[in-house]
Short mmCIF file of C-alpha atoms in Angstrom, two decimals:
data_model
loop_
_atom_site.label_atom_id
_atom_site.label_comp_id
_atom_site.label_asym_id
_atom_site.label_seq_id
_atom_site.Cartn_x
_atom_site.Cartn_y
_atom_site.Cartn_z
CA MET A 1448 -10.97 -50.07 20.02
CA THR A 1449 -10.14 -46.95 17.98
CA GLU A 1450 -6.94 -48.57 17.01
CA GLU A 1451 -8.76 -51.58 15.85
CA ARG A 1452 -11.34 -49.59 13.89
CA PHE A 1453 -8.54 -47.60 12.18
CA THR A 1454 -6.92 -51.13 11.15
CA ALA A 1455 -10.22 -52.23 9.76
CA ALA A 1456 -10.69 -48.96 7.82
CA LEU A 1457 -7.23 -49.52 6.37
CA ALA A 1458 -7.91 -52.88 5.48
CA ALA A 1459 -11.14 -51.96 3.58
CA LEU A 1460 -9.31 -49.17 1.47
CA SER A 1461 -6.56 -51.71 0.74
CA ARG A 1462 -8.96 -54.41 -0.70
CA PRO A 1463 -9.40 -54.77 -4.52
CA SER A 1464 -13.00 -53.84 -4.75
CA GLY A 1465 -13.54 -53.41 -8.71
CA GLY A 1466 -14.41 -49.57 -7.84
CA SER A 1467 -17.34 -50.23 -5.71
CA GLU A 1468 -16.41 -49.47 -2.19
CA SER A 1469 -16.25 -45.98 -0.79
CA LEU A 1470 -13.02 -44.28 -0.22
CA THR A 1471 -14.55 -41.69 2.16
CA GLU A 1472 -16.65 -43.70 4.23
CA PRO A 1473 -13.75 -45.27 6.16
CA ILE A 1474 -12.03 -41.99 6.92
CA LEU A 1475 -15.36 -40.51 8.44
CA GLY A 1476 -15.54 -43.40 10.54
CA ILE A 1477 -12.12 -42.51 12.12
CA ILE A 1478 -11.64 -38.77 11.75
CA PRO A 1479 -14.49 -36.93 13.74
CA VAL A 1480 -15.47 -34.44 10.71
CA THR A 1481 -18.63 -33.66 8.80
CA GLY A 1482 -17.40 -34.66 5.23
CA ALA A 1483 -14.67 -35.74 3.08
CA SER A 1484 -13.50 -35.95 -0.35
CA VAL A 1485 -10.87 -37.36 -2.67
CA SER A 1486 -9.50 -35.61 -5.54
CA THR A 1487 -6.51 -36.02 -8.05
CA ILE A 1488 -4.45 -33.13 -9.11
CA GLY A 1489 -1.50 -33.16 -11.67
CA GLU A 1490 -0.68 -34.41 -14.94
CA LEU A 1491 -0.44 -38.03 -14.19
CA LEU A 1492 -4.26 -38.43 -13.32
CA GLY A 1493 -5.63 -35.20 -14.20
CA MET A 1494 -7.61 -32.77 -12.16
CA GLU A 1495 -10.82 -34.56 -10.82
CA SER A 1496 -13.12 -34.99 -7.64
CA VAL A 1497 -13.03 -38.83 -7.43
CA GLU A 1498 -15.49 -39.08 -4.53
CA ALA A 1499 -17.27 -36.55 -2.14
CA SER A 1500 -19.34 -37.57 0.76
CA ASP A 1501 -21.84 -34.70 0.55
CA ALA A 1502 -22.89 -31.58 -1.65
CA ILE A 1503 -20.73 -29.24 0.58
CA ILE A 1504 -17.34 -31.05 0.21
CA ARG A 1505 -18.24 -31.68 -3.31
CA ARG A 1506 -18.61 -27.78 -3.76
CA ILE A 1507 -15.41 -27.30 -1.74
CA ASP A 1508 -13.85 -29.17 -4.39
CA GLU A 1509 -15.35 -27.37 -7.28
CA LEU A 1510 -14.21 -23.95 -6.09
CA GLN A 1511 -10.52 -25.22 -5.44
CA PHE A 1512 -10.51 -26.34 -9.00
CA ASP A 1513 -12.22 -23.15 -10.34
CA MET A 1514 -9.93 -20.92 -8.60
CA SER A 1515 -6.70 -23.11 -8.64
CA GLU A 1516 -6.33 -22.15 -4.95
CA GLY A 1517 -7.08 -23.77 -1.65
CA PRO A 1518 -5.94 -26.18 0.93
CA CYS A 1519 -5.88 -29.21 -1.55
CA TRP A 1520 -3.48 -27.34 -3.87
CA ASP A 1521 -1.22 -26.32 -0.94
CA ALA A 1522 -1.30 -30.02 0.50
CA VAL A 1523 0.06 -31.39 -2.94
CA GLU A 1524 2.43 -28.54 -3.44
CA ARG A 1525 3.98 -28.72 0.23
CA GLY A 1526 3.55 -32.33 0.85
CA GLU A 1527 2.19 -31.76 4.16
CA PRO A 1528 -1.22 -31.52 6.19
CA ILE A 1529 -3.03 -28.00 5.76
CA LEU A 1530 -4.92 -27.42 8.98
CA GLU A 1531 -7.64 -24.60 9.45
CA PRO A 1532 -9.20 -25.57 12.59
CA ASP A 1533 -11.08 -22.10 12.78
CA PHE A 1534 -11.69 -21.36 9.05
CA ARG A 1535 -14.97 -19.25 9.59
CA HIS A 1536 -13.23 -16.66 12.18
CA ARG A 1537 -9.39 -17.27 11.87
CA PRO A 1538 -8.18 -18.54 8.73
CA ARG A 1539 -4.59 -19.03 8.05
CA GLY A 1540 -4.52 -19.74 4.27
CA MET A 1541 -4.12 -17.06 1.82
CA TRP A 1542 -6.98 -18.25 -0.74
CA PRO A 1543 -8.94 -14.90 -1.16
CA ARG A 1544 -11.17 -16.25 -4.00
CA PHE A 1545 -11.72 -19.61 -2.56
CA SER A 1546 -12.26 -18.33 0.95
CA GLU A 1547 -15.04 -15.74 -0.47
CA GLY A 1548 -16.99 -18.73 -2.11
CA VAL A 1549 -16.69 -21.01 0.92
CA ARG A 1550 -17.86 -18.54 3.47
CA VAL A 1551 -21.68 -18.93 2.11
CA HIS A 1552 -21.62 -22.69 3.22
CA ASP A 1553 -21.87 -23.95 6.71
CA VAL A 1554 -17.94 -24.58 7.08
CA GLY A 1555 -16.26 -24.13 10.50
CA ALA A 1556 -13.03 -26.09 9.89
CA LEU A 1557 -10.93 -27.33 6.76
CA PHE A 1558 -8.14 -29.86 6.47
CA ALA A 1559 -6.21 -31.33 3.71
CA VAL A 1560 -3.54 -34.15 3.29
CA PRO A 1561 -1.70 -35.39 0.12
CA VAL A 1562 -2.83 -38.34 -1.73
CA SER A 1563 0.43 -39.96 -2.45
CA LEU A 1564 2.29 -43.00 -3.83
CA GLY A 1565 5.70 -43.04 -2.13
CA THR A 1566 6.92 -39.28 -2.70
CA LEU A 1567 4.88 -38.69 -5.64
CA ARG A 1568 1.68 -36.64 -4.77
CA VAL A 1569 -1.25 -37.11 -7.10
CA GLY A 1570 -4.16 -35.54 -5.01
CA ALA A 1571 -5.63 -34.64 -1.87
CA ILE A 1572 -8.11 -35.73 0.72
CA ASP A 1573 -10.30 -32.69 1.97
CA LEU A 1574 -12.21 -32.81 5.03
CA TYR A 1575 -14.65 -30.10 6.55
CA HIS A 1576 -16.43 -29.68 9.74
CA ARG A 1577 -19.46 -27.52 10.41
CA ASP A 1578 -18.10 -26.15 13.52
CA PRO A 1579 -14.49 -25.08 14.41
CA ILE A 1580 -12.41 -28.17 15.52
CA GLU A 1581 -8.70 -29.26 16.22
CA LEU A 1582 -7.39 -32.45 14.96
CA ASP A 1583 -4.98 -34.09 17.37
CA ASP A 1584 -1.55 -35.64 16.30
CA GLU A 1585 -2.88 -39.08 16.15
CA ALA A 1586 -5.80 -37.95 13.76
CA ILE A 1587 -3.31 -36.12 11.47
CA ARG A 1588 -1.07 -39.30 11.36
CA ARG A 1589 -4.07 -41.58 10.29
CA LEU A 1590 -4.83 -39.14 7.65
CA LEU A 1591 -1.47 -39.08 6.34
CA ILE A 1592 -1.69 -42.99 6.26
CA PHE A 1593 -5.19 -42.89 4.55
CA GLY A 1594 -3.46 -40.69 1.74
CA GLY A 1595 -0.73 -43.48 1.03
CA VAL A 1596 -3.47 -46.21 0.93
CA ILE A 1597 -5.89 -44.25 -1.20
CA GLY A 1598 -3.15 -43.08 -3.71
CA ARG A 1599 -2.64 -46.78 -4.84
CA ARG A 1600 -6.56 -47.19 -4.82
CA VAL A 1601 -6.98 -44.09 -7.19
CA LEU A 1602 -4.38 -45.45 -9.45
CA ARG A 1603 -5.80 -48.76 -9.73
CA ARG A 1604 -9.24 -47.21 -10.30
CA ALA A 1605 -7.88 -45.45 -13.32
CA LEU A 1606 -6.70 -48.56 -14.78
CA GLU A 1607 -9.72 -50.68 -14.23
CA SER A 1608 -11.06 -49.82 -17.67
CA THR A 1609 -7.80 -50.97 -19.48
CA PRO A 1610 -7.13 -54.55 -17.93
CA ASP A 1611 -4.83 -55.35 -20.63
CA ALA A 1612 -2.17 -52.85 -19.34
CA ALA A 1613 -1.18 -55.25 -16.52
CA ASP A 1614 -0.63 -57.91 -18.90
CA GLU A 1615 2.00 -55.96 -20.77
CA VAL A 1616 4.23 -56.65 -17.82
CA SER A 1617 3.98 -60.38 -17.94
CA GLY A 1618 3.32 -60.68 -21.58
CA GLY A 1619 5.34 -59.48 -24.51
CA GLY A 1620 8.76 -60.38 -25.38
CA ARG A 1621 11.82 -60.79 -23.08
CA HIS A 1622 13.38 -57.49 -24.32
CA SER A 1623 10.06 -55.57 -23.62
CA ARG A 1624 9.80 -57.03 -20.14
CA TYR A 1625 13.32 -56.10 -19.39
CA ARG A 1626 12.98 -52.62 -20.51
CA ILE A 1627 9.71 -51.98 -18.51
CA HIS A 1628 11.35 -53.41 -15.29
CA GLN A 1629 14.55 -51.32 -16.05
CA ALA A 1630 12.42 -48.14 -16.30
CA ALA A 1631 10.65 -49.12 -13.17
CA GLY A 1632 13.98 -48.99 -11.41
CA PHE A 1633 14.38 -45.61 -12.66
CA VAL A 1634 11.19 -44.56 -11.10
CA ILE A 1635 11.94 -46.39 -7.85
CA ALA A 1636 15.04 -44.10 -7.81
CA GLN A 1637 13.22 -40.75 -8.53
CA LEU A 1638 10.36 -41.42 -6.12
CA GLY A 1639 11.22 -43.90 -3.49
CA VAL A 1640 8.53 -46.27 -4.30
CA THR A 1641 8.29 -49.92 -4.15
CA ALA A 1642 8.64 -51.88 -7.34
CA ASP A 1643 5.10 -52.87 -7.46
CA ASP A 1644 4.19 -49.04 -7.18
CA ALA A 1645 6.66 -48.00 -9.96
CA LEU A 1646 4.83 -50.40 -12.27
CA LEU A 1647 1.65 -48.91 -11.29
CA LEU A 1648 2.98 -45.43 -12.17
CA LEU A 1649 4.02 -46.82 -15.62
CA GLN A 1650 0.51 -48.31 -16.27
CA ALA A 1651 -1.29 -45.03 -15.21
CA ARG A 1652 1.17 -42.98 -17.64
CA ALA A 1653 0.44 -45.44 -20.47
CA PHE A 1654 -3.26 -45.18 -19.70
CA SER A 1655 -3.62 -41.25 -19.71
CA THR A 1656 -1.59 -40.94 -22.84
CA GLY A 1657 -2.83 -43.86 -24.77
CA SER A 1658 0.73 -45.25 -25.20
CA SER A 1659 2.10 -48.70 -24.51
CA MET A 1660 4.11 -49.45 -21.50
CA GLU A 1661 7.15 -50.18 -23.57
CA GLU A 1662 6.77 -46.63 -25.03
CA ILE A 1663 6.72 -45.21 -21.62
CA ALA A 1664 9.63 -47.21 -20.61
CA GLU A 1665 11.68 -46.10 -23.47
CA GLN A 1666 10.72 -42.48 -22.65
CA ILE A 1667 11.92 -42.89 -19.03
CA LEU A 1668 15.11 -44.71 -20.03
CA GLU A 1669 16.08 -42.07 -22.67
CA LYS A 1670 15.56 -39.52 -19.97
CA ARG A 1671 12.87 -37.73 -21.95
CA LEU A 1672 10.28 -38.22 -19.30
CA THR A 1673 10.48 -38.10 -15.39
CA PHE A 1674 8.15 -37.75 -12.52
CA SER A 1675 8.15 -34.81 -9.95
CA VAL A 1676 6.87 -35.31 -6.29
CA THR A 1677 4.15 -32.80 -6.96
CA GLY A 1678 2.36 -35.21 -9.52
CA ALA A 1679 3.63 -33.37 -12.57
CA VAL A 1680 4.91 -35.33 -15.47
CA ILE A 1681 7.98 -33.55 -16.94
CA GLU A 1682 8.88 -34.21 -20.59
CA ASP A 1683 11.98 -33.44 -22.45
CA ARG A 1684 11.29 -33.61 -26.06
CA THR A 1685 14.75 -31.92 -27.17
#
């Protein structure tokens, strides 16, 4: 039954929803914690709390952004789960300012996993529980899968306000389409993503910089722009 619920949760997160469906409710239906949030970190999508299930997890996100430290930062930097099963009594992380801010809240355990697209990490899922709690290997595996599915949803949400961006791949001249797909091939090689995800990343970069996809494609093909796995965008203007 649990596996069926997990499959249903993945299906809910994978559906095109026009931005109306929750990102955190499917997670909380599977992972036994009190609250969850989804945030973006890095140059591609900026730093933002995309969704938080309650006021405490929203405050946890705010503290991490303000202090530039905490489990979400480590999850993005390391590309692995950050587990604090007894944060209240036996914290493992070295986050002095963040930890001091969280202690005033009813937080017994903290967890974070990367939100990713292939090897590109664009944010994190943060979770907390009121009491100390251990997550088993299966729960962690499911969280990592959630992170991959949510990575695509977050990118698509960012592009919803610019529907014309998607038309640039199929529209325009033959040369323009060829250059965009050629640049997508570079991104596939850099990050190990699918062709569809590579095009999604080109759209996201074009959206965030106010550029056309053809302009972004030329920057990539001229090796003036690359993506790092931590979500940073590296530009070489020399």
